[in-house]
Structure formats: structure tokens, C-alpha cells
Amino acid sequence: MTKQKGITAKKEKNFSEWFTQIVQRTKLADLRSNVKGCLVFQPWSVLSMEKMYKILEENLQRKGHKPYWFPTLIPEENLKKESEHIGGFTPEVFWVTHGGKKKFEEKFALRPTSETIIYSMFSKWIRSYNDLPFKTYQRANVFRYETKATRPFLRSREFYWIERHSAHSTENDAFNQVKEDMQTTKEVLHNIFGIPFIFFERPAWDKFPGAYRTFAADALNPDGKVIQQPSTHIISQKFSKAFDVKFKDKDGKEKLAWITCYGPAISRIFASIIITHGDDKGLKFPWEIAPINIVIVPINQDDKKIKNKAEKLKKQLQKLTSVKIDYSDKRPGEKFNYWEMKGIPIRIDLGLKDLQNKKITLFRRDLDKKIIIPEKEIVKEIKKISKEFTQNLIKKADKVFEGRIKNASNLKEIKKIIKQGGIARVEFCSIDKEGERCAEKIEKEVGAEVRGTKLDEKKKSSGKCAICGKKANHIVYIAKAY
Ligand SMILES: [Zn+2]
């Protein structure tokens, strides 16, 4: 048997190499397929992402969003209907031009996103205010011809997501949907997956193609770069006009619907999960989405008593969660390292001495600590740990994140914070068109971006723009991005 390679790169010192080792050595994905920019997702990531899908879909369904499966092929005609949208997406579209040997008169796009097919159906389904709000979502893979460097889970040409689309009768209802999306993101990404983030309204110059208002969550990587997580948009009414999404209102008048969409990318969120919680030993899965929650390592596995005990424990604990016994021919020490690297929440080390003393030794990956408990308390203890586990990961992650947001009042201070891998919070003239020049100056001199404003910002700006010195209308956050 070949010796399992462990993680040797340090997360804080060499994040990029650490991430590559994590992906390959814990077998999250195989990058060796001959499809450029795409990867083979392996069981250790798929099992976890299936759980992520389930949690997110259940949350959406609870809030009244209904699942649909729309075609992957989108006729070019649909994409062309809204000019800003097609302008924004054309460079990234994979085109299907042939069916067998026959060349299509009109080509199809492999969905880069599904607005243009979903809204064309909205126009057939929505008639009156009684039909609104109309709430749909689908889980799907999407295709984008990325020309920037691809990175597993973070940016690839095919990725996995949920897209939620809805139509509403008023702008206010649409805005409430956007707020619900932010709440959903908090409930799932933060409270279950343990990812700290800030939800920003993006500046006028950084909106989704065809959006009227764009809101997006930014998470932070150890190299000081933010990574965009779900975004939610109030779509420009040009869309409802282009796709004829109209309804007869209570006053008898025909009106254009207000449309919103929200796109949590499961594979990319998975990246933030492993980046946020992983350490120099390897992965650390939140309890709720671990591929397997408990591994039992029989230390003297040829001993019949140990084997019986392992099987008995497995049966008992399987009623609570997923359990696996490691009977491989590795030495116990290798098995310990291996499962720590794989990020299994709890390991049970089963030895003869414990068996005689009616004790059980547990290793908790949340605290990286061994504990010894009386055998009869095992079920109670696992139940207790399952409730604390993710909370411990969240507390730690939040502390790191909050420590990296710092106030700055001029370009020099912004530079310093960015250089230290932080996010700078500054007074800024405007996130409308007129502020773009100041944003460009920051980009040029610091290599960082104005990510936007926080909707729930407590303090309102009263000072001067840190860049141009004019009256500041907004407080913005500045960070490096991928
Ligand atoms: Zn300014």
C-alpha cells in the first residue's frame, strides 16, 4: 500500500498551495480529466454537497419556492432579448451548434444562467395579481467559458448551483424577497455551514448584467482576497418588458412584474467551507454536512472482542448519525492522521485497555482534543457534541473574520490594511456612477475593489470621501478580490 500523503503546506503562509493539497490529497476532486477548466468531483465532496443542497432546498421550500427543472439548452433567441444581459454573458457562453451532423439554424447556449428561459415561461404562467408572487427555483449545473485561470471549486467552467427566480407585483415586494435571500444566506451559510461574510449592495458599476440592484455576500480567504458568495438581484424591468412578464393588477391595469433572482453556488460555497474551517492538518467539516460524522478505529483490529465492540458501537451510533469502521491495514497512527486530514468530526479509538475499563476514547476535530468517557454515556455524549460542534467552528471563524475588518481614512491606511490581508471600511463619496473615478483610483493604486455598502450599516457617513475629499454619502468596504 502506498503511504498516504498528508498536508504539508501551511494555510496562513502559503494558502494557494495549501488549497491545492487539500483538494487533491483529501480527494475532493480529481483535476486530471481532459476537459479543460472542468473537474471531477469525488465522493468526499459530493456527499457533503448533497447535504448542502438538501439544507438549502428545504429552506427555500419552507419559504414557498417551488422546485422546477428547466432545459439546459437555451435558444439564442432568448438570450438576445435583453441587451445588457446578452452583452454581459456572450463572452462566457458555450454554444451548441449541431445536432448530430445537422447544423442548427439557430444555435443553443449551454445555460450560463437561466433568466432568459425561466422568464419566457413566466409570461405564459402569470396572468393576474392573484398569480403573484410566483416563486421558483432549480438545482442545476451551469456552464461558463471562463478565460481567467480556473481553480477547483472556486472558479471552473462547469459548476453546481441553485438559482431562485421570482416575480412580484411591486418593487417593495421584490425588495422584501431580496431581504429574505439575505436572511436565507445567514441561516444556511453562516449558521449551518459556518462561513462568515458581509452582504453588500454592489456599486452601480459592478452589477449583474441586466440587474437594477445587486446584493452579494463576500467571504474572506486567508490570502486577504474576498470571494463572492450568493448574490441576489432585483432585475431591471427591461427584463419583464423583453419577456412580456405582465399581470393584471387589482385596479384592472396591466403592469410589468418585478423580478428577482438569487444564486447560491453550491460548489463555490463548498470551497469557502473548506477554506474557512480547514487547518494545517486538513479538512474540518461542520457536523451537518460532514460526508461521514464518526469513524471508529479499532486499534487491535484482529482481536475478536475489539471487532465485536466496533460493530456493536456502529449499530448503536448509526441510529444517530453516519458511522464508518476503518478496517484498513494502515497502522493506527496513520489512520488517526488520515481521518484528521479528511475532517471527520469524531473519531473513536477502540483499544483493549478502554474495553477492559469500560471507557471510550473520542477525538473531537472541532477542538482537536481527545476525551475519555464512560462507555455507557456514549450516546448522550455524541448527542451533546453534535449540538456544539458547528457552534465551535462558527465562533472561531467569526473571530478571525471580524479581526480583519478595519477602518481607514485615507489611501495610505487603505493600502496598509489591504497589504495585511484585511478589508478596509472607509467613508466614500458615492456608489452611484459619480463615485466610479474614486473606485478606479483605489483599484489602480492599491489593487483592491470597492465591494459596496452594507444594508444594515449602523453608522451613517457624515465625513469626507477618503479619496477625493468630497462629501461622503456612503460607508464602503474595500478588499482584494479574485
Ligand atoms: Zn470620492
Short mmCIF file of C-alpha atoms in Angstrom, two decimals, residues 203 221 322 324 441:
data_model
loop_
_atom_site.label_atom_id
_atom_site.label_comp_id
_atom_site.label_asym_id
_atom_site.label_seq_id
_atom_site.Cartn_x
_atom_site.Cartn_y
_atom_site.Cartn_z
CA PRO A 203 -21.82 49.80 -6.61
CA ASN A 221 -9.82 33.91 2.26
CA SER A 322 -23.37 8.24 9.87
CA LYS A 324 -17.79 4.03 9.47
CA LYS A 441 -8.08 55.27 -8.21
#
